[in-house]
């Protein structure tokens, strides 16, 4: 089995599994309970929160734990939109966002919010002049993902913040699901950021929305007093604990892991160039974990199925839009229907090996020759 789909999800690390087992042995109480056991559980959770904020270097931020990045994105966008709707109903985003952002903004558009899409250049970078020109006195929210999940394009959030911070009514949110654990950056350039445990070798079912302490949100899930006033319900203490362990672990020996992924990416890039019908869609400066290409002699689904039959696992688009048959993101960047209908996302990790890339290349070569 050759797994090259680490941006869809990652296997749970041994460290997370071991620590999780220990956590369950020592702490099962409800951290909302005010007895000593509850207080001990709350201490565990508070420690985990401090670890996460510390690792991401986020002072003056709080965390609302969620079920994953989809929920975090929903809480960020709807939470900000609803609470600020008297100030304005204008939101700016890009055409590169994950389906969870797109669906949520479509929903808000039906609720009377106005959504504008900022242009991108031929390298996929946000056009800053266009962004500036879209801002009005009604603009309350700018949501721009840090790393696109299909192409790996990394946005310069600092430059975007330099613009949005000139407007006190604008809150700046970023979906950092493909960035956390894969890049080291100044995460504090945004007011809110979303990410998910299962993309960083943690469990599925836990995510976080990290927000500046002075930001107010309308909750999506109402309930009794809980860890965060923005999400009711009993906090999943062990999952929160595991999220902190996963984050700590992924940033351990980070430079070594990053170097390995960069080398594999370059090797894959160079090998792909030798296949006749391949066009590489990810720009050279994209995140090394993601390499998107099109094998234009076939459709994405045909190639994916062929590889899957050989136990080589890749994606067509992001896992959540994989039934579409084309990539809207590749279409936006390349403006080419054929490339968008035949795009494949390979996502690698520090766990990947050169022999796995070789197996993928051999399979693709054989496939291309047979077409
Ligand atoms: N945002 C991005 C950029 C993603 O890549 C994903 C998952 O593919 C999500 C959001 C959704 O994450 P989750 O599966 O945790 O809801």
Short mmCIF file of N, CA and C and ligand atoms in Angstrom, two decimals, residues 7-8 67-71 73 98 100 147 149 175 177-178 196 198-199 318-320, ligand 1:
data_model
loop_
_atom_site.label_atom_id
_atom_site.label_comp_id
_atom_site.label_asym_id
_atom_site.label_seq_id
_atom_site.Cartn_x
_atom_site.Cartn_y
_atom_site.Cartn_z
N UNK A 7 -2.81 15.07 2.65
CA UNK A 7 -3.57 16.31 2.87
C UNK A 7 -5.05 16.01 3.07
N UNK A 8 -5.47 14.81 2.71
CA UNK A 8 -6.86 14.41 2.99
C UNK A 8 -6.98 14.04 4.47
N UNK A 67 -15.42 20.21 16.22
CA UNK A 67 -15.30 18.83 15.74
C UNK A 67 -14.30 18.71 14.58
N UNK A 68 -13.82 19.85 14.09
CA UNK A 68 -12.86 19.82 12.97
C UNK A 68 -12.87 21.17 12.27
N UNK A 69 -12.10 21.27 11.22
CA UNK A 69 -11.95 22.57 10.56
C UNK A 69 -13.24 23.04 9.90
N UNK A 70 -14.07 22.11 9.44
CA UNK A 70 -15.35 22.53 8.83
C UNK A 70 -16.17 23.30 9.85
N UNK A 71 -16.26 22.76 11.04
CA UNK A 71 -17.03 23.46 12.08
C UNK A 71 -16.33 24.77 12.48
N UNK A 73 -14.55 26.68 10.61
CA UNK A 73 -14.82 27.66 9.56
C UNK A 73 -16.25 28.19 9.67
N UNK A 98 -11.50 26.22 0.57
CA UNK A 98 -12.01 24.86 0.75
C UNK A 98 -13.54 24.86 0.69
N UNK A 100 -15.72 23.87 2.64
CA UNK A 100 -16.42 24.25 3.87
C UNK A 100 -16.59 25.77 3.96
N UNK A 147 -2.97 28.15 3.09
CA UNK A 147 -2.42 27.22 2.09
C UNK A 147 -3.60 26.54 1.41
N UNK A 149 -5.65 23.76 -0.38
CA UNK A 149 -5.54 22.32 -0.13
C UNK A 149 -5.29 21.49 -1.39
N UNK A 175 -8.35 30.08 7.07
CA UNK A 175 -8.42 28.63 7.21
C UNK A 175 -6.97 28.13 7.11
N UNK A 177 -5.92 25.06 7.92
CA UNK A 177 -5.92 23.60 8.05
C UNK A 177 -4.74 22.93 7.35
N UNK A 178 -4.33 23.47 6.20
CA UNK A 178 -3.20 22.85 5.48
C UNK A 178 -1.88 23.54 5.83
N UNK A 196 -7.38 21.54 12.15
CA UNK A 196 -8.01 20.26 12.44
C UNK A 196 -6.98 19.23 12.91
N UNK A 198 -6.95 15.91 12.51
CA UNK A 198 -6.63 14.74 11.68
C UNK A 198 -5.68 15.04 10.53
N UNK A 199 -5.32 16.33 10.35
CA UNK A 199 -4.34 16.66 9.31
C UNK A 199 -2.92 16.68 9.89
N UNK A 318 -9.80 18.06 -3.35
CA UNK A 318 -9.74 17.80 -1.91
C UNK A 318 -10.77 16.71 -1.62
N UNK A 319 -10.58 15.97 -0.54
CA UNK A 319 -11.42 14.80 -0.28
C UNK A 319 -12.91 15.18 -0.25
N UNK A 320 -13.22 16.41 0.22
CA UNK A 320 -14.62 16.81 0.36
C UNK A 320 -15.28 17.17 -0.97
N1 LIG B 1 -10.09 23.40 5.23
C1 LIG B 1 -9.12 22.86 4.49
C2 LIG B 1 -8.12 23.76 3.81
C3 LIG B 1 -9.04 21.47 4.35
O1 LIG B 1 -8.06 20.95 3.60
C4 LIG B 1 -9.99 20.66 5.00
C5 LIG B 1 -9.98 19.19 4.83
O2 LIG B 1 -9.76 18.69 3.76
C6 LIG B 1 -10.99 21.28 5.77
C7 LIG B 1 -11.00 22.66 5.86
C8 LIG B 1 -12.02 20.48 6.50
O3 LIG B 1 -11.43 19.88 7.61
P1 LIG B 1 -12.22 18.83 8.54
O4 LIG B 1 -12.15 17.53 7.81
O5 LIG B 1 -11.46 18.82 9.81
O6 LIG B 1 -13.60 19.33 8.72
#
